[in-house]
Short mmCIF file of C-alpha atoms in Angstrom, two decimals:
data_model
loop_
_atom_site.label_atom_id
_atom_site.label_comp_id
_atom_site.label_asym_id
_atom_site.label_seq_id
_atom_site.Cartn_x
_atom_site.Cartn_y
_atom_site.Cartn_z
CA MET A 1382 -0.01 0.00 -0.02
CA LYS A 1383 2.88 2.26 0.87
CA LYS A 1384 4.41 1.50 -2.56
CA ILE A 1385 1.16 2.45 -4.30
CA SER A 1386 0.96 5.73 -2.40
CA ILE A 1387 4.50 6.65 -3.42
CA ILE A 1388 3.81 5.86 -7.10
CA LEU A 1389 0.60 7.96 -7.00
CA ALA A 1390 2.47 10.84 -5.42
CA LEU A 1391 5.15 10.71 -8.10
CA MET A 1392 2.53 10.65 -10.85
CA ILE A 1393 0.73 13.71 -9.41
CA LEU A 1394 4.04 15.53 -9.16
CA LEU A 1395 4.91 14.68 -12.76
CA VAL A 1396 1.58 15.85 -14.08
CA SER A 1397 1.89 19.06 -12.11
CA VAL A 1398 5.35 19.83 -13.49
CA THR A 1399 4.26 19.02 -17.05
CA GLY A 1400 1.23 21.30 -16.67
CA CYS A 1401 3.39 24.17 -15.43
CA GLY A 1402 5.70 23.68 -18.38
CA ALA A 1403 2.80 23.75 -20.79
CA THR A 1404 1.47 26.93 -19.19
CA ASP A 1405 4.86 28.67 -19.38
CA LYS A 1406 5.22 27.63 -23.02
CA ALA A 1407 1.86 29.14 -23.91
CA LYS A 1408 2.80 32.41 -22.24
CA ASP A 1409 6.07 32.54 -24.20
CA GLY A 1410 4.09 32.05 -27.47
CA ASP A 1411 1.76 34.89 -26.61
CA SER A 1412 4.69 37.18 -25.90
CA GLN A 1413 6.07 36.72 -29.42
CA PRO A 1414 4.85 39.23 -32.06
CA LYS A 1415 2.49 37.56 -34.49
CA ASP A 1416 2.73 38.20 -38.22
CA GLU A 1417 -0.24 40.41 -39.13
CA SER A 1418 -1.92 39.88 -42.47
CA PRO A 1419 -1.49 42.86 -44.80
CA THR A 1420 -4.14 45.57 -44.95
CA GLU A 1421 -5.94 45.73 -48.30
CA LEU A 1422 -5.90 49.17 -49.95
CA VAL A 1423 -8.13 49.50 -53.00
CA ILE A 1424 -6.98 52.09 -55.55
CA SER A 1425 -9.03 53.21 -58.54
CA THR A 1426 -6.76 54.39 -61.37
CA TRP A 1427 -6.10 54.32 -65.11
CA GLY A 1428 -4.98 51.07 -66.64
CA TYR A 1429 -1.84 52.32 -68.31
CA SER A 1430 1.81 51.42 -67.57
CA GLU A 1431 0.76 49.09 -64.78
CA ASP A 1432 4.12 47.25 -64.66
CA LEU A 1433 5.98 50.51 -64.16
CA LEU A 1434 3.47 51.73 -61.60
CA TRP A 1435 3.88 48.55 -59.57
CA GLU A 1436 7.67 48.76 -59.74
CA ASN A 1437 7.98 52.46 -58.92
CA VAL A 1438 4.95 53.24 -56.74
CA PHE A 1439 2.78 50.42 -55.47
CA THR A 1440 5.18 47.59 -54.60
CA PRO A 1441 7.58 49.77 -52.53
CA PHE A 1442 4.60 51.11 -50.55
CA GLU A 1443 3.29 47.59 -49.99
CA GLU A 1444 6.61 46.34 -48.69
CA ALA A 1445 7.19 49.25 -46.38
CA ASN A 1446 3.71 49.29 -44.85
CA ASN A 1447 2.50 45.66 -44.83
CA VAL A 1448 -0.16 46.52 -47.41
CA LYS A 1449 -1.78 44.62 -50.24
CA ILE A 1450 -2.81 47.06 -52.98
CA VAL A 1451 -5.71 46.07 -55.23
CA LEU A 1452 -6.30 48.09 -58.41
CA GLU A 1453 -9.59 48.94 -60.13
CA THR A 1454 -8.86 50.35 -63.57
CA GLY A 1455 -10.76 52.26 -66.23
CA ASN A 1456 -11.05 55.75 -67.71
CA ASN A 1457 -12.14 58.78 -65.68
CA SER A 1458 -15.80 58.68 -66.70
CA GLU A 1459 -16.27 54.94 -66.15
CA ARG A 1460 -14.73 54.91 -62.70
CA LEU A 1461 -16.43 58.07 -61.44
CA THR A 1462 -19.84 56.85 -62.71
CA LYS A 1463 -19.29 53.53 -60.98
CA LEU A 1464 -18.48 55.30 -57.71
CA LYS A 1465 -21.56 57.53 -58.02
CA THR A 1466 -23.69 54.46 -58.51
CA ASN A 1467 -22.13 52.72 -55.49
CA PRO A 1468 -20.72 55.38 -53.14
CA ASP A 1469 -20.25 52.77 -50.39
CA SER A 1470 -17.89 50.67 -52.51
CA ASN A 1471 -14.62 49.32 -51.10
CA ILE A 1472 -12.50 51.87 -52.99
CA ASP A 1473 -10.12 53.78 -50.71
CA ILE A 1474 -8.27 56.05 -53.13
CA ILE A 1475 -9.18 57.32 -56.57
CA TYR A 1476 -6.95 58.91 -59.25
CA LEU A 1477 -8.86 61.32 -61.50
CA ALA A 1478 -8.21 64.18 -63.88
CA GLU A 1479 -9.08 67.50 -62.26
CA ALA A 1480 -12.45 68.03 -63.99
CA PHE A 1481 -13.70 64.64 -62.87
CA ALA A 1482 -12.30 65.11 -59.38
CA GLN A 1483 -14.26 68.34 -59.08
CA GLU A 1484 -17.39 66.52 -60.17
CA GLY A 1485 -16.76 63.92 -57.44
CA ILE A 1486 -16.26 66.64 -54.85
CA GLU A 1487 -19.55 68.29 -55.83
CA ALA A 1488 -21.27 64.91 -55.53
CA GLY A 1489 -19.96 64.51 -51.97
CA LEU A 1490 -17.95 61.40 -52.75
CA PHE A 1491 -14.59 62.44 -51.29
CA ASP A 1492 -13.19 63.30 -47.90
CA GLU A 1493 -11.68 66.63 -46.93
CA LEU A 1494 -8.09 66.00 -45.97
CA ASP A 1495 -6.08 66.90 -42.89
CA TYR A 1496 -3.05 68.44 -44.59
CA SER A 1497 -1.15 68.63 -41.27
CA LYS A 1498 -0.60 64.89 -41.88
CA ILE A 1499 0.61 65.40 -45.47
CA ASP A 1500 3.97 67.14 -45.07
CA ASN A 1501 4.94 66.68 -48.69
CA ALA A 1502 2.05 68.87 -49.77
CA LYS A 1503 4.27 71.81 -48.75
CA LYS A 1504 6.51 70.96 -51.70
CA ILE A 1505 3.72 71.24 -54.33
CA ASP A 1506 4.16 73.85 -57.04
CA GLU A 1507 2.34 77.19 -56.49
CA LYS A 1508 0.17 76.57 -59.56
CA ALA A 1509 -1.34 73.50 -57.87
CA LYS A 1510 -1.70 74.97 -54.37
CA TYR A 1511 -5.32 75.96 -54.94
CA LEU A 1512 -6.30 72.29 -54.85
CA VAL A 1513 -4.69 71.93 -51.46
CA GLU A 1514 -6.34 75.09 -50.23
CA ALA A 1515 -9.74 73.74 -51.34
CA GLY A 1516 -9.19 70.94 -48.80
CA TYR A 1517 -9.65 67.88 -51.01
CA GLY A 1518 -7.19 65.64 -52.84
CA PRO A 1519 -3.99 67.24 -54.21
CA ALA A 1520 -2.51 67.16 -57.68
CA TYR A 1521 0.21 64.54 -58.04
CA THR A 1522 1.09 65.18 -61.69
CA LEU A 1523 0.19 67.54 -64.50
CA ASN A 1524 0.13 67.82 -68.26
CA ARG A 1525 -0.48 70.69 -70.67
CA ALA A 1526 -2.15 71.62 -73.93
CA ALA A 1527 -0.13 73.59 -76.45
CA ILE A 1528 0.20 73.67 -80.25
CA ALA A 1529 1.57 70.93 -82.46
CA TYR A 1530 2.30 71.89 -86.03
CA ASP A 1531 4.45 71.12 -89.08
CA PRO A 1532 6.47 74.32 -89.78
CA ASN A 1533 7.53 73.08 -93.20
CA LYS A 1534 3.92 72.80 -94.38
CA VAL A 1535 2.45 75.77 -92.52
CA GLY A 1536 5.05 78.14 -93.90
CA PHE A 1537 5.21 80.50 -90.91
CA GLU A 1538 6.11 80.30 -87.24
CA ILE A 1539 3.15 79.87 -84.89
CA LYS A 1540 3.77 81.93 -81.75
CA SER A 1541 0.30 82.69 -80.40
CA TRP A 1542 -2.99 80.96 -79.80
CA ASN A 1543 -4.50 83.72 -81.94
CA ASP A 1544 -2.48 82.45 -84.94
CA LEU A 1545 -4.96 79.55 -85.20
CA TRP A 1546 -7.52 82.01 -86.62
CA LYS A 1547 -5.29 83.06 -89.52
CA SER A 1548 -6.74 82.51 -92.98
CA GLU A 1549 -3.50 80.74 -94.06
CA LEU A 1550 -4.57 77.81 -91.90
CA LYS A 1551 -7.89 77.20 -93.72
CA GLY A 1552 -8.66 73.47 -93.70
CA LYS A 1553 -5.57 72.56 -91.72
CA ILE A 1554 -6.49 72.39 -88.01
CA SER A 1555 -7.90 69.91 -85.52
CA ILE A 1556 -8.95 70.70 -81.96
CA PRO A 1557 -9.99 68.42 -79.06
CA GLU A 1558 -13.66 67.66 -78.47
CA ILE A 1559 -15.18 69.57 -75.56
CA THR A 1560 -15.69 66.33 -73.61
CA THR A 1561 -11.96 65.50 -73.62
CA THR A 1562 -9.36 66.56 -71.04
CA PHE A 1563 -8.49 69.76 -72.88
CA GLY A 1564 -11.89 70.54 -74.40
CA PRO A 1565 -12.62 73.15 -71.67
CA ALA A 1566 -9.16 74.69 -72.24
CA THR A 1567 -10.08 75.10 -75.90
CA MET A 1568 -13.08 77.15 -74.78
CA TYR A 1569 -10.74 79.35 -72.72
CA ILE A 1570 -8.41 79.76 -75.71
CA ALA A 1571 -11.34 80.81 -77.93
CA SER A 1572 -12.63 83.33 -75.37
CA ASN A 1573 -9.14 84.77 -74.83
CA SER A 1574 -8.86 85.33 -78.60
CA LYS A 1575 -11.73 87.79 -78.20
CA GLY A 1576 -10.09 89.40 -75.20
CA VAL A 1577 -12.86 88.21 -72.87
CA ASP A 1578 -12.63 86.47 -69.50
CA ILE A 1579 -14.74 83.37 -70.07
CA THR A 1580 -16.27 83.50 -66.61
CA SER A 1581 -17.68 86.98 -67.35
CA ASP A 1582 -20.04 85.87 -70.14
CA ASN A 1583 -20.34 82.09 -69.60
CA GLY A 1584 -18.54 81.41 -72.90
CA GLU A 1585 -20.69 83.45 -75.31
CA GLU A 1586 -17.66 85.10 -76.98
CA ALA A 1587 -15.85 81.75 -77.04
CA PHE A 1588 -18.56 80.25 -79.24
CA LYS A 1589 -18.42 83.27 -81.57
CA ALA A 1590 -14.70 82.68 -81.89
CA LEU A 1591 -15.23 78.96 -82.58
CA GLU A 1592 -17.74 79.84 -85.29
CA GLU A 1593 -15.05 82.04 -86.88
CA LEU A 1594 -12.52 79.21 -86.55
CA LYS A 1595 -14.70 76.71 -88.48
CA PRO A 1596 -13.18 77.39 -91.91
CA ASN A 1597 -9.81 76.36 -90.53
CA LEU A 1598 -11.08 73.19 -88.88
CA VAL A 1599 -10.86 69.77 -90.50
CA LYS A 1600 -12.51 68.07 -87.54
CA THR A 1601 -12.41 67.67 -83.80
CA TYR A 1602 -10.88 64.61 -82.16
CA THR A 1603 -11.41 62.54 -79.02
CA LYS A 1604 -8.39 60.21 -79.07
CA SER A 1605 -4.71 61.03 -79.39
CA SER A 1606 -4.36 58.05 -81.72
CA ASP A 1607 -6.86 59.71 -84.12
CA LEU A 1608 -4.88 62.90 -83.97
CA ALA A 1609 -1.62 61.08 -84.74
CA ASN A 1610 -3.24 59.41 -87.75
CA MET A 1611 -4.48 62.73 -89.09
CA PHE A 1612 -0.98 64.18 -88.97
CA ALA A 1613 0.56 61.03 -90.45
CA ASN A 1614 -2.00 60.96 -93.28
CA ASN A 1615 -1.46 64.68 -94.06
CA GLU A 1616 -5.08 65.50 -93.20
CA ILE A 1617 -3.99 68.30 -90.86
CA GLU A 1618 -0.95 70.49 -90.25
CA VAL A 1619 -1.84 72.09 -86.89
CA ALA A 1620 -3.60 71.00 -83.69
CA ILE A 1621 -4.27 71.93 -80.08
CA THR A 1622 -2.96 68.90 -78.25
CA ALA A 1623 -1.51 67.58 -75.03
CA ASP A 1624 2.11 66.98 -74.19
CA PHE A 1625 1.36 63.30 -73.53
CA ALA A 1626 -0.02 62.89 -77.09
CA TYR A 1627 2.86 64.57 -78.83
CA PRO A 1628 5.33 61.65 -78.85
CA ARG A 1629 2.79 59.53 -80.76
CA VAL A 1630 2.19 62.36 -83.21
CA LYS A 1631 5.90 62.85 -83.81
CA ALA A 1632 6.46 59.12 -84.34
CA GLY A 1633 4.21 59.27 -87.39
CA ALA A 1634 5.04 62.80 -88.52
CA PRO A 1635 8.65 63.55 -87.53
CA ASP A 1636 8.59 67.21 -88.71
CA VAL A 1637 5.83 68.16 -86.29
CA VAL A 1638 6.95 70.39 -83.40
CA PHE A 1639 5.26 71.10 -80.07
CA VAL A 1640 5.33 74.76 -78.98
CA ASP A 1641 4.03 76.72 -76.03
CA PRO A 1642 2.25 79.88 -77.27
CA GLU A 1643 3.48 83.20 -75.91
CA GLU A 1644 0.31 83.51 -73.79
CA GLY A 1645 1.22 80.20 -72.10
CA ALA A 1646 -0.04 76.62 -72.36
CA PHE A 1647 -3.06 75.30 -70.44
CA ILE A 1648 -2.49 72.93 -67.56
CA ASN A 1649 -4.49 69.92 -66.40
CA PHE A 1650 -3.78 68.40 -62.99
CA ASN A 1651 -4.36 64.77 -62.15
CA THR A 1652 -5.39 64.29 -58.56
CA ILE A 1653 -5.56 61.73 -55.75
CA ASN A 1654 -8.66 61.72 -53.53
CA ILE A 1655 -9.79 59.62 -50.60
CA VAL A 1656 -13.24 58.15 -51.00
CA LYS A 1657 -15.60 59.10 -48.19
CA SER A 1658 -16.61 55.46 -47.52
CA SER A 1659 -13.00 54.28 -47.11
CA LYS A 1660 -12.27 52.20 -44.02
CA ASN A 1661 -8.51 52.87 -44.33
CA LYS A 1662 -8.33 56.66 -44.25
CA GLU A 1663 -5.14 56.97 -42.19
CA LEU A 1664 -3.37 54.56 -44.52
CA ALA A 1665 -4.76 56.43 -47.55
CA ILE A 1666 -3.38 59.72 -46.18
CA LYS A 1667 -0.03 57.98 -45.73
CA PHE A 1668 -0.14 56.82 -49.34
CA ILE A 1669 -0.89 60.35 -50.62
CA ASN A 1670 2.02 61.77 -48.62
CA TYR A 1671 4.22 59.01 -50.09
CA ALA A 1672 3.06 59.72 -53.66
CA LEU A 1673 3.99 63.39 -53.25
CA SER A 1674 7.45 62.64 -51.88
CA THR A 1675 10.54 63.81 -53.77
CA GLU A 1676 11.72 60.21 -54.14
CA VAL A 1677 8.51 58.88 -55.69
CA GLN A 1678 7.95 61.95 -57.85
CA THR A 1679 11.48 61.63 -59.22
CA ARG A 1680 10.99 57.94 -59.97
CA THR A 1681 7.67 58.46 -61.77
CA ALA A 1682 9.02 61.39 -63.78
CA LYS A 1683 11.94 59.32 -65.06
CA ALA A 1684 10.21 55.94 -65.46
CA LEU A 1685 6.64 56.89 -66.42
CA GLY A 1686 7.06 60.35 -67.92
CA GLU A 1687 4.75 61.89 -65.29
CA SER A 1688 5.45 65.58 -64.79
CA PRO A 1689 6.19 66.20 -61.09
CA VAL A 1690 4.28 68.66 -58.92
CA ASN A 1691 6.96 68.41 -56.21
CA THR A 1692 9.27 71.41 -56.74
CA GLU A 1693 12.25 69.58 -55.19
CA VAL A 1694 12.43 67.12 -58.07
CA GLU A 1695 15.52 67.78 -60.21
CA LEU A 1696 15.62 66.51 -63.78
CA THR A 1697 18.15 66.89 -66.57
CA ASP A 1698 17.11 68.63 -69.77
CA GLU A 1699 16.90 65.20 -71.42
CA GLU A 1700 14.73 63.77 -68.66
CA ALA A 1701 12.41 66.79 -68.76
CA ALA A 1702 12.23 66.97 -72.56
CA ASN A 1703 8.59 65.85 -72.94
CA LEU A 1704 7.36 66.91 -69.50
CA THR A 1705 5.56 69.97 -68.11
CA TYR A 1706 8.35 71.06 -65.80
CA GLY A 1707 10.21 74.09 -64.52
CA GLU A 1708 9.48 77.51 -66.05
CA ILE A 1709 6.84 76.00 -68.37
CA VAL A 1710 4.61 75.43 -65.33
CA GLY A 1711 4.90 78.99 -64.10
CA ASN A 1712 4.09 80.41 -67.52
CA SER A 1713 1.02 78.25 -68.01
CA ASN A 1714 -2.69 78.88 -67.39
CA THR A 1715 -5.22 76.90 -65.36
CA VAL A 1716 -8.91 76.15 -65.87
CA ASP A 1717 -11.58 76.74 -63.25
CA HIS A 1718 -13.29 73.35 -63.33
CA LYS A 1719 -15.89 74.34 -60.76
CA PHE A 1720 -17.09 76.97 -63.23
CA VAL A 1721 -16.68 74.59 -66.21
CA ASN A 1722 -18.76 71.88 -64.56
CA GLN A 1723 -21.58 74.38 -63.97
CA MET A 1724 -21.56 75.19 -67.69
CA LYS A 1725 -20.77 71.75 -69.10
CA THR A 1726 -24.22 70.59 -70.19
CA GLN A 1727 -25.01 73.89 -71.85
CA TRP A 1728 -21.58 74.05 -73.49
CA ILE A 1729 -21.72 70.50 -74.88
CA ASP A 1730 -25.08 71.20 -76.48
CA LYS A 1731 -23.94 74.49 -78.03
CA TRP A 1732 -20.58 73.00 -79.09
CA ASN A 1733 -22.35 70.23 -81.01
CA ARG A 1734 -24.66 72.74 -82.70
CA THR A 1735 -21.73 75.02 -83.58
CA LEU A 1736 -19.08 72.54 -84.72
CA ASN A 1737 -20.59 69.10 -85.25
CA GLN A 1738 -23.49 69.85 -87.61
#
């Protein structure tokens, strides 16, 4: 009996020690940091140059912040319409051209931003500061509309926007449709040719100027590929066009040059906004600050040809050759898209009656 008692006592002691060991082991496991699964950040953007965007923008941010970025791609209109239809979607951040961003702001789709958390916004060019001051998403890149023309065929040097109305250019010009990125800028150009501030008469003088321009117009265009084909096929000799479209034009028509008129080009800003329904707003703010950084803006300028808004970015003449950069920005004009959006429906109707009939 004594033997049995000793064996039982030993067994109880063994179980007790084993239990303590198991408890200690569990505590040690809890004290170790666990690998957290990455936070998903959904970004709505254009579908171009995705490989370069991943390499230069998205992947570095993922790796530094334990984030998994998911892209939704499409053009400005498609993506904004989709968000309007479903404002409670899972999209956190949306890239849009300025006109569409303003439309989203007016529809109440985006958050106002706390710029005290976006230090790199202080580095944004003065021309783009008004977007920061408005309180919504900042510009992260820009492009411009100027004049592309073949000097050998035109026979004189084009220096001014007003030169487009010269009779020597009869049947030689194309301009962007009003619904394109630089359609509204074309309205500003037309109004300025009459010496009238477009906001003072809601575009009345602009349409008179466009009526007078009709003899010089071959047709309007909506795609840069169509414009390039018109130059290549000798259908036109002059056009109002964007800097991003010019390389394609020049590839098919090597003699065509791209010039900034003496009155200055017209700028479009592309913006980044945070969607109001986002569940990751602090992370989204962190991404915007990152996208505006000198490092990222330098990478995207060199790799993607995106003109930087960060004034600390330094590029060589060769790197800046096809960009809207440096003094060009300061000499350029902006468009009031809040005003344009108020007039858009009326303008589209009158544009079609004036130019497309």
